[in-house]
JSON list of C-alpha atoms in Angstrom, two decimals:
[
{"chain": "A", "resi": 1, "resn": "MET", "atom": "CA", "xyz": [81.19, -8.46, 164.71]},
{"chain": "A", "resi": 2, "resn": "PRO", "atom": "CA", "xyz": [82.26, -11.56, 166.59]},
{"chain": "A", "resi": 3, "resn": "ALA", "atom": "CA", "xyz": [79.84, -14.45, 167.06]},
{"chain": "A", "resi": 4, "resn": "PRO", "atom": "CA", "xyz": [77.68, -14.00, 169.94]},
{"chain": "A", "resi": 5, "resn": "THR", "atom": "CA", "xyz": [78.39, -15.95, 172.71]},
{"chain": "A", "resi": 6, "resn": "LYS", "atom": "CA", "xyz": [76.86, -16.85, 176.23]},
{"chain": "A", "resi": 7, "resn": "ASN", "atom": "CA", "xyz": [78.54, -15.00, 179.11]},
{"chain": "A", "resi": 8, "resn": "SER", "atom": "CA", "xyz": [77.62, -14.26, 182.63]},
{"chain": "A", "resi": 9, "resn": "LYS", "atom": "CA", "xyz": [78.35, -10.68, 182.78]},
{"chain": "A", "resi": 10, "resn": "PRO", "atom": "CA", "xyz": [75.84, -8.82, 183.61]},
{"chain": "A", "resi": 11, "resn": "ALA", "atom": "CA", "xyz": [74.56, -11.51, 185.62]},
{"chain": "A", "resi": 12, "resn": "HIS", "atom": "CA", "xyz": [71.08, -11.11, 184.64]},
{"chain": "A", "resi": 13, "resn": "ALA", "atom": "CA", "xyz": [72.07, -10.91, 180.65]},
{"chain": "A", "resi": 14, "resn": "GLU", "atom": "CA", "xyz": [71.37, -14.14, 178.69]},
{"chain": "A", "resi": 15, "resn": "LEU", "atom": "CA", "xyz": [73.99, -12.72, 176.05]},
{"chain": "A", "resi": 16, "resn": "THR", "atom": "CA", "xyz": [76.98, -10.43, 176.55]},
{"chain": "A", "resi": 17, "resn": "LEU", "atom": "CA", "xyz": [78.83, -9.13, 173.65]},
{"chain": "A", "resi": 18, "resn": "PRO", "atom": "CA", "xyz": [81.50, -6.39, 172.85]},
{"chain": "A", "resi": 19, "resn": "ALA", "atom": "CA", "xyz": [80.86, -3.24, 171.08]},
{"chain": "A", "resi": 20, "resn": "PRO", "atom": "CA", "xyz": [84.63, -2.30, 169.97]},
{"chain": "A", "resi": 21, "resn": "ALA", "atom": "CA", "xyz": [85.99, 1.03, 169.12]},
{"chain": "A", "resi": 22, "resn": "LYS", "atom": "CA", "xyz": [87.32, 2.08, 165.77]},
{"chain": "A", "resi": 23, "resn": "LEU", "atom": "CA", "xyz": [89.91, 4.29, 164.24]},
{"chain": "A", "resi": 24, "resn": "ASN", "atom": "CA", "xyz": [89.88, 6.07, 161.12]},
{"chain": "A", "resi": 25, "resn": "LEU", "atom": "CA", "xyz": [93.42, 5.38, 159.92]},
{"chain": "A", "resi": 26, "resn": "MET", "atom": "CA", "xyz": [92.80, 8.12, 157.18]},
{"chain": "A", "resi": 27, "resn": "LEU", "atom": "CA", "xyz": [89.95, 10.31, 156.12]},
{"chain": "A", "resi": 28, "resn": "HIS", "atom": "CA", "xyz": [89.31, 11.98, 152.44]},
{"chain": "A", "resi": 29, "resn": "ILE", "atom": "CA", "xyz": [86.40, 14.09, 151.82]},
{"chain": "A", "resi": 30, "resn": "LEU", "atom": "CA", "xyz": [85.29, 14.10, 148.35]},
{"chain": "A", "resi": 31, "resn": "GLY", "atom": "CA", "xyz": [82.33, 16.19, 148.58]},
{"chain": "A", "resi": 32, "resn": "ARG", "atom": "CA", "xyz": [78.55, 16.92, 150.15]},
{"chain": "A", "resi": 33, "resn": "ARG", "atom": "CA", "xyz": [75.95, 15.08, 148.70]},
{"chain": "A", "resi": 34, "resn": "ALA", "atom": "CA", "xyz": [72.39, 16.65, 148.47]},
{"chain": "A", "resi": 35, "resn": "ASP", "atom": "CA", "xyz": [70.94, 14.66, 151.48]},
{"chain": "A", "resi": 36, "resn": "GLY", "atom": "CA", "xyz": [73.56, 16.46, 153.58]},
{"chain": "A", "resi": 37, "resn": "TYR", "atom": "CA", "xyz": [75.99, 13.52, 153.95]},
{"chain": "A", "resi": 38, "resn": "HIS", "atom": "CA", "xyz": [79.68, 13.53, 152.67]},
{"chain": "A", "resi": 39, "resn": "GLU", "atom": "CA", "xyz": [81.08, 11.38, 149.93]},
{"chain": "A", "resi": 40, "resn": "LEU", "atom": "CA", "xyz": [84.32, 10.21, 151.62]},
{"chain": "A", "resi": 41, "resn": "GLN", "atom": "CA", "xyz": [86.92, 7.51, 151.80]},
{"chain": "A", "resi": 42, "resn": "THR", "atom": "CA", "xyz": [88.26, 6.21, 154.92]},
{"chain": "A", "resi": 43, "resn": "LEU", "atom": "CA", "xyz": [90.11, 3.26, 156.30]},
{"chain": "A", "resi": 44, "resn": "PHE", "atom": "CA", "xyz": [88.46, 1.76, 159.55]},
{"chain": "A", "resi": 45, "resn": "GLN", "atom": "CA", "xyz": [90.57, -0.23, 162.04]},
{"chain": "A", "resi": 46, "resn": "PHE", "atom": "CA", "xyz": [88.95, -2.09, 165.23]},
{"chain": "A", "resi": 47, "resn": "LEU", "atom": "CA", "xyz": [90.73, -1.67, 168.78]},
{"chain": "A", "resi": 48, "resn": "ASP", "atom": "CA", "xyz": [90.53, -4.17, 171.47]},
{"chain": "A", "resi": 49, "resn": "HIS", "atom": "CA", "xyz": [88.81, -1.61, 173.55]},
{"chain": "A", "resi": 50, "resn": "GLY", "atom": "CA", "xyz": [84.87, -0.77, 173.61]},
{"chain": "A", "resi": 51, "resn": "ASP", "atom": "CA", "xyz": [81.62, -0.96, 175.30]},
{"chain": "A", "resi": 52, "resn": "GLU", "atom": "CA", "xyz": [80.00, -4.25, 176.44]},
{"chain": "A", "resi": 53, "resn": "LEU", "atom": "CA", "xyz": [76.17, -4.82, 175.95]},
{"chain": "A", "resi": 54, "resn": "GLY", "atom": "CA", "xyz": [74.09, -7.36, 177.57]},
{"chain": "A", "resi": 55, "resn": "PHE", "atom": "CA", "xyz": [70.74, -8.93, 176.29]},
{"chain": "A", "resi": 56, "resn": "SER", "atom": "CA", "xyz": [68.05, -10.92, 177.81]},
{"chain": "A", "resi": 57, "resn": "LEU", "atom": "CA", "xyz": [64.90, -11.89, 175.91]},
{"chain": "A", "resi": 58, "resn": "ARG", "atom": "CA", "xyz": [61.31, -10.50, 176.56]},
{"chain": "A", "resi": 59, "resn": "GLN", "atom": "CA", "xyz": [58.06, -12.06, 175.68]},
{"chain": "A", "resi": 60, "resn": "ASP", "atom": "CA", "xyz": [56.04, -8.73, 175.51]},
{"chain": "A", "resi": 61, "resn": "GLY", "atom": "CA", "xyz": [57.64, -6.99, 172.78]},
{"chain": "A", "resi": 62, "resn": "GLU", "atom": "CA", "xyz": [59.10, -4.06, 175.02]},
{"chain": "A", "resi": 63, "resn": "ILE", "atom": "CA", "xyz": [62.61, -2.43, 174.39]},
{"chain": "A", "resi": 64, "resn": "HIS", "atom": "CA", "xyz": [64.39, -1.62, 177.79]},
{"chain": "A", "resi": 65, "resn": "LEU", "atom": "CA", "xyz": [67.72, -0.28, 177.89]},
{"chain": "A", "resi": 66, "resn": "HIS", "atom": "CA", "xyz": [68.31, -0.27, 181.82]},
{"chain": "A", "resi": 67, "resn": "THR", "atom": "CA", "xyz": [71.50, 1.93, 181.74]},
{"chain": "A", "resi": 68, "resn": "PRO", "atom": "CA", "xyz": [70.56, 5.42, 181.05]},
{"chain": "A", "resi": 69, "resn": "ILE", "atom": "CA", "xyz": [72.88, 7.83, 179.39]},
{"chain": "A", "resi": 70, "resn": "GLU", "atom": "CA", "xyz": [72.92, 11.57, 180.73]},
{"chain": "A", "resi": 71, "resn": "GLY", "atom": "CA", "xyz": [71.61, 13.78, 178.28]},
{"chain": "A", "resi": 72, "resn": "VAL", "atom": "CA", "xyz": [70.10, 11.07, 175.76]},
{"chain": "A", "resi": 73, "resn": "PRO", "atom": "CA", "xyz": [66.29, 10.37, 176.25]},
{"chain": "A", "resi": 74, "resn": "HIS", "atom": "CA", "xyz": [65.80, 6.47, 176.15]},
{"chain": "A", "resi": 75, "resn": "ASP", "atom": "CA", "xyz": [63.85, 6.53, 172.97]},
{"chain": "A", "resi": 76, "resn": "SER", "atom": "CA", "xyz": [66.65, 8.59, 171.02]},
{"chain": "A", "resi": 77, "resn": "ASN", "atom": "CA", "xyz": [69.25, 6.16, 172.14]},
{"chain": "A", "resi": 78, "resn": "LEU", "atom": "CA", "xyz": [71.01, 4.29, 169.10]},
{"chain": "A", "resi": 79, "resn": "ILE", "atom": "CA", "xyz": [70.73, 1.05, 171.20]},
{"chain": "A", "resi": 80, "resn": "VAL", "atom": "CA", "xyz": [66.86, 1.46, 171.51]},
{"chain": "A", "resi": 81, "resn": "ARG", "atom": "CA", "xyz": [66.36, 2.69, 167.87]},
{"chain": "A", "resi": 82, "resn": "ALA", "atom": "CA", "xyz": [68.45, -0.26, 166.50]},
{"chain": "A", "resi": 83, "resn": "ALA", "atom": "CA", "xyz": [66.24, -2.74, 168.48]},
{"chain": "A", "resi": 84, "resn": "ARG", "atom": "CA", "xyz": [63.21, -1.31, 167.22]},
{"chain": "A", "resi": 85, "resn": "ARG", "atom": "CA", "xyz": [64.32, -0.95, 163.77]},
{"chain": "A", "resi": 86, "resn": "LEU", "atom": "CA", "xyz": [65.22, -4.79, 163.83]},
{"chain": "A", "resi": 87, "resn": "GLN", "atom": "CA", "xyz": [61.96, -5.73, 165.33]},
{"chain": "A", "resi": 88, "resn": "GLU", "atom": "CA", "xyz": [59.99, -3.73, 162.37]},
{"chain": "A", "resi": 89, "resn": "ALA", "atom": "CA", "xyz": [62.49, -5.34, 159.79]},
{"chain": "A", "resi": 90, "resn": "SER", "atom": "CA", "xyz": [62.14, -8.56, 161.18]},
{"chain": "A", "resi": 91, "resn": "GLY", "atom": "CA", "xyz": [58.24, -8.62, 162.14]},
{"chain": "A", "resi": 92, "resn": "THR", "atom": "CA", "xyz": [59.24, -10.44, 165.64]},
{"chain": "A", "resi": 93, "resn": "ALA", "atom": "CA", "xyz": [56.80, -9.81, 168.63]},
{"chain": "A", "resi": 94, "resn": "LEU", "atom": "CA", "xyz": [59.90, -10.38, 171.18]},
{"chain": "A", "resi": 95, "resn": "GLY", "atom": "CA", "xyz": [61.41, -7.52, 173.13]},
{"chain": "A", "resi": 96, "resn": "ALA", "atom": "CA", "xyz": [64.54, -7.41, 175.10]},
{"chain": "A", "resi": 97, "resn": "ASP", "atom": "CA", "xyz": [66.18, -5.94, 178.37]},
{"chain": "A", "resi": 98, "resn": "ILE", "atom": "CA", "xyz": [69.60, -4.52, 177.53]},
{"chain": "A", "resi": 99, "resn": "TRP", "atom": "CA", "xyz": [72.28, -3.32, 179.72]},
{"chain": "A", "resi": 100, "resn": "LEU", "atom": "CA", "xyz": [75.18, -1.20, 178.52]},
{"chain": "A", "resi": 101, "resn": "ASP", "atom": "CA", "xyz": [78.59, -1.15, 180.18]},
{"chain": "A", "resi": 102, "resn": "LYS", "atom": "CA", "xyz": [79.67, 2.54, 178.57]},
{"chain": "A", "resi": 103, "resn": "ARG", "atom": "CA", "xyz": [83.54, 2.72, 178.44]},
{"chain": "A", "resi": 104, "resn": "LEU", "atom": "CA", "xyz": [83.88, 4.87, 175.25]},
{"chain": "A", "resi": 105, "resn": "PRO", "atom": "CA", "xyz": [83.72, 8.49, 175.59]},
{"chain": "A", "resi": 106, "resn": "MET", "atom": "CA", "xyz": [80.48, 10.11, 173.55]},
{"chain": "A", "resi": 107, "resn": "GLY", "atom": "CA", "xyz": [81.74, 12.51, 171.06]},
{"chain": "A", "resi": 108, "resn": "GLY", "atom": "CA", "xyz": [85.41, 10.86, 171.01]},
{"chain": "A", "resi": 109, "resn": "GLY", "atom": "CA", "xyz": [85.08, 10.00, 167.34]},
{"chain": "A", "resi": 110, "resn": "ILE", "atom": "CA", "xyz": [85.91, 6.37, 167.91]},
{"chain": "A", "resi": 111, "resn": "GLY", "atom": "CA", "xyz": [82.43, 5.18, 167.01]},
{"chain": "A", "resi": 112, "resn": "GLY", "atom": "CA", "xyz": [81.01, 4.43, 170.60]},
{"chain": "A", "resi": 113, "resn": "GLY", "atom": "CA", "xyz": [77.31, 4.72, 169.66]},
{"chain": "A", "resi": 114, "resn": "SER", "atom": "CA", "xyz": [77.62, 3.16, 166.33]},
{"chain": "A", "resi": 115, "resn": "SER", "atom": "CA", "xyz": [79.38, 0.28, 167.57]},
{"chain": "A", "resi": 116, "resn": "ASP", "atom": "CA", "xyz": [76.45, -0.27, 170.28]},
{"chain": "A", "resi": 117, "resn": "ALA", "atom": "CA", "xyz": [73.88, 0.09, 167.67]},
{"chain": "A", "resi": 118, "resn": "ALA", "atom": "CA", "xyz": [75.51, -2.57, 165.62]},
{"chain": "A", "resi": 119, "resn": "THR", "atom": "CA", "xyz": [76.33, -4.86, 168.38]},
{"chain": "A", "resi": 120, "resn": "THR", "atom": "CA", "xyz": [72.41, -4.49, 169.44]},
{"chain": "A", "resi": 121, "resn": "LEU", "atom": "CA", "xyz": [71.52, -5.72, 165.96]},
{"chain": "A", "resi": 122, "resn": "VAL", "atom": "CA", "xyz": [73.91, -8.61, 165.82]},
{"chain": "A", "resi": 123, "resn": "GLY", "atom": "CA", "xyz": [72.96, -9.51, 169.35]},
{"chain": "A", "resi": 124, "resn": "LEU", "atom": "CA", "xyz": [69.26, -9.44, 169.04]},
{"chain": "A", "resi": 125, "resn": "ASP", "atom": "CA", "xyz": [69.41, -11.11, 165.40]},
{"chain": "A", "resi": 126, "resn": "HIS", "atom": "CA", "xyz": [70.86, -13.95, 167.23]},
{"chain": "A", "resi": 127, "resn": "LEU", "atom": "CA", "xyz": [68.67, -13.65, 170.51]},
{"chain": "A", "resi": 128, "resn": "TRP", "atom": "CA", "xyz": [65.51, -13.35, 168.53]},
{"chain": "A", "resi": 129, "resn": "ASN", "atom": "CA", "xyz": [66.68, -15.94, 165.95]},
{"chain": "A", "resi": 130, "resn": "THR", "atom": "CA", "xyz": [65.48, -13.56, 163.09]},
{"chain": "A", "resi": 131, "resn": "ARG", "atom": "CA", "xyz": [68.38, -14.72, 160.67]},
{"chain": "A", "resi": 132, "resn": "LEU", "atom": "CA", "xyz": [68.39, -11.74, 158.69]},
{"chain": "A", "resi": 133, "resn": "GLY", "atom": "CA", "xyz": [71.92, -11.98, 157.85]},
{"chain": "A", "resi": 134, "resn": "GLU", "atom": "CA", "xyz": [74.65, -9.46, 157.95]},
{"chain": "A", "resi": 135, "resn": "ASP", "atom": "CA", "xyz": [73.88, -7.64, 154.60]},
{"chain": "A", "resi": 136, "resn": "ARG", "atom": "CA", "xyz": [70.41, -7.03, 155.68]},
{"chain": "A", "resi": 137, "resn": "LEU", "atom": "CA", "xyz": [71.46, -5.91, 159.14]},
{"chain": "A", "resi": 138, "resn": "ALA", "atom": "CA", "xyz": [74.29, -3.40, 157.49]},
{"chain": "A", "resi": 139, "resn": "GLU", "atom": "CA", "xyz": [71.32, -2.10, 155.50]},
{"chain": "A", "resi": 140, "resn": "ILE", "atom": "CA", "xyz": [69.25, -1.34, 158.68]},
{"chain": "A", "resi": 141, "resn": "GLY", "atom": "CA", "xyz": [72.19, -0.19, 160.52]},
{"chain": "A", "resi": 142, "resn": "LEU", "atom": "CA", "xyz": [72.88, 2.58, 157.57]},
{"chain": "A", "resi": 143, "resn": "ALA", "atom": "CA", "xyz": [69.61, 4.03, 158.30]},
{"chain": "A", "resi": 144, "resn": "LEU", "atom": "CA", "xyz": [71.00, 4.65, 161.94]},
{"chain": "A", "resi": 145, "resn": "GLY", "atom": "CA", "xyz": [74.44, 5.96, 160.94]},
{"chain": "A", "resi": 146, "resn": "ALA", "atom": "CA", "xyz": [77.06, 5.70, 158.33]},
{"chain": "A", "resi": 147, "resn": "ASP", "atom": "CA", "xyz": [79.58, 3.90, 160.66]},
{"chain": "A", "resi": 148, "resn": "VAL", "atom": "CA", "xyz": [76.99, 1.39, 161.72]},
{"chain": "A", "resi": 149, "resn": "PRO", "atom": "CA", "xyz": [77.37, -1.14, 158.68]},
{"chain": "A", "resi": 150, "resn": "VAL", "atom": "CA", "xyz": [81.18, -1.44, 159.30]},
{"chain": "A", "resi": 151, "resn": "PHE", "atom": "CA", "xyz": [80.55, -2.62, 162.87]},
{"chain": "A", "resi": 152, "resn": "VAL", "atom": "CA", "xyz": [78.00, -4.97, 161.96]},
{"chain": "A", "resi": 153, "resn": "ARG", "atom": "CA", "xyz": [80.59, -6.46, 159.68]},
{"chain": "A", "resi": 154, "resn": "GLY", "atom": "CA", "xyz": [83.21, -6.40, 162.44]},
{"chain": "A", "resi": 155, "resn": "ARG", "atom": "CA", "xyz": [86.18, -6.35, 159.77]},
{"chain": "A", "resi": 156, "resn": "ALA", "atom": "CA", "xyz": [88.61, -3.69, 159.37]},
{"chain": "A", "resi": 157, "resn": "ALA", "atom": "CA", "xyz": [87.80, -2.28, 155.74]},
{"chain": "A", "resi": 158, "resn": "PHE", "atom": "CA", "xyz": [88.50, 0.56, 153.39]},
{"chain": "A", "resi": 159, "resn": "ALA", "atom": "CA", "xyz": [85.28, 2.45, 152.95]},
{"chain": "A", "resi": 160, "resn": "GLU", "atom": "CA", "xyz": [83.50, 4.64, 150.34]},
{"chain": "A", "resi": 161, "resn": "GLY", "atom": "CA", "xyz": [80.31, 6.37, 149.68]},
{"chain": "A", "resi": 162, "resn": "VAL", "atom": "CA", "xyz": [79.18, 7.86, 153.12]},
{"chain": "A", "resi": 163, "resn": "GLY", "atom": "CA", "xyz": [81.05, 4.84, 154.76]},
{"chain": "A", "resi": 164, "resn": "GLU", "atom": "CA", "xyz": [78.64, 1.96, 153.46]},
{"chain": "A", "resi": 165, "resn": "ARG", "atom": "CA", "xyz": [80.66, 0.56, 150.57]},
{"chain": "A", "resi": 166, "resn": "LEU", "atom": "CA", "xyz": [83.00, -1.55, 152.40]},
{"chain": "A", "resi": 167, "resn": "THR", "atom": "CA", "xyz": [86.08, -3.45, 151.10]},
{"chain": "A", "resi": 168, "resn": "PRO", "atom": "CA", "xyz": [87.48, -5.92, 153.70]},
{"chain": "A", "resi": 169, "resn": "VAL", "atom": "CA", "xyz": [91.55, -5.15, 154.23]},
{"chain": "A", "resi": 170, "resn": "GLU", "atom": "CA", "xyz": [94.17, -7.33, 156.24]},
{"chain": "A", "resi": 171, "resn": "LEU", "atom": "CA", "xyz": [95.86, -4.77, 158.48]},
{"chain": "A", "resi": 172, "resn": "GLU", "atom": "CA", "xyz": [98.63, -5.20, 160.63]},
{"chain": "A", "resi": 173, "resn": "GLU", "atom": "CA", "xyz": [97.69, -5.04, 164.18]},
{"chain": "A", "resi": 174, "resn": "PRO", "atom": "CA", "xyz": [99.91, -2.15, 165.46]},
{"chain": "A", "resi": 175, "resn": "TRP", "atom": "CA", "xyz": [99.83, -0.67, 168.81]},
{"chain": "A", "resi": 176, "resn": "PHE", "atom": "CA", "xyz": [97.77, 2.67, 169.15]},
{"chain": "A", "resi": 177, "resn": "LEU", "atom": "CA", "xyz": [97.73, 5.12, 172.14]},
{"chain": "A", "resi": 178, "resn": "VAL", "atom": "CA", "xyz": [94.36, 6.51, 172.03]},
{"chain": "A", "resi": 179, "resn": "ALA", "atom": "CA", "xyz": [93.91, 9.87, 174.39]},
{"chain": "A", "resi": 180, "resn": "ALA", "atom": "CA", "xyz": [90.31, 10.74, 175.47]},
{"chain": "A", "resi": 181, "resn": "PRO", "atom": "CA", "xyz": [90.20, 14.44, 176.45]},
{"chain": "A", "resi": 182, "resn": "GLN", "atom": "CA", "xyz": [87.03, 15.63, 178.29]},
{"chain": "A", "resi": 183, "resn": "VAL", "atom": "CA", "xyz": [85.81, 17.08, 174.77]},
{"chain": "A", "resi": 184, "resn": "PHE", "atom": "CA", "xyz": [82.73, 16.31, 173.29]},
{"chain": "A", "resi": 185, "resn": "VAL", "atom": "CA", "xyz": [82.76, 16.66, 169.38]},
{"chain": "A", "resi": 186, "resn": "SER", "atom": "CA", "xyz": [79.55, 16.43, 167.51]},
{"chain": "A", "resi": 187, "resn": "THR", "atom": "CA", "xyz": [80.30, 14.18, 164.19]},
{"chain": "A", "resi": 188, "resn": "ALA", "atom": "CA", "xyz": [77.63, 16.31, 162.46]},
{"chain": "A", "resi": 189, "resn": "GLU", "atom": "CA", "xyz": [79.04, 19.43, 163.60]},
{"chain": "A", "resi": 190, "resn": "VAL", "atom": "CA", "xyz": [82.47, 18.53, 162.10]},
{"chain": "A", "resi": 191, "resn": "PHE", "atom": "CA", "xyz": [81.42, 17.48, 158.96]},
{"chain": "A", "resi": 192, "resn": "GLY", "atom": "CA", "xyz": [78.94, 20.52, 158.80]}
]
């Protein structure tokens, strides 16, 4: 994940960060584990297109996502769940106001929710000054979804396990045309 920077978008946010999309350049399913996850091998490549999140500090410990997503209850949203997991892991009494500029399609297979969760972990770790570090943030992220750790680390990677064992790779930066049909595909259903 790129180093957090101060930005004026949205105007009320103290910190604004990108939440990039990713492509799986290859995916090899090795088998199903007892916990329902699949052992796999994949190659993650990031795109320069994605969502954007804005964060502002709250002193009252409350987490408020000001951008509702149709069909996703506030407390079930991965952004809110990531913020609460970070609060729990760090022991902070701080909270946050969060705004989402949602550009990535839900169910598109390009990691929108996982990227948003990872950006929340990285952004709030910075804003709250919890200093948990990349490894701990990736561990917290794995409890939210198998793709979250690669977004926390913010580098192209070869992944194994459920996607959590990452080996950074240097890839050419080719151009990709990403089509977004108006179809929702549940990752859980695809792997099921």
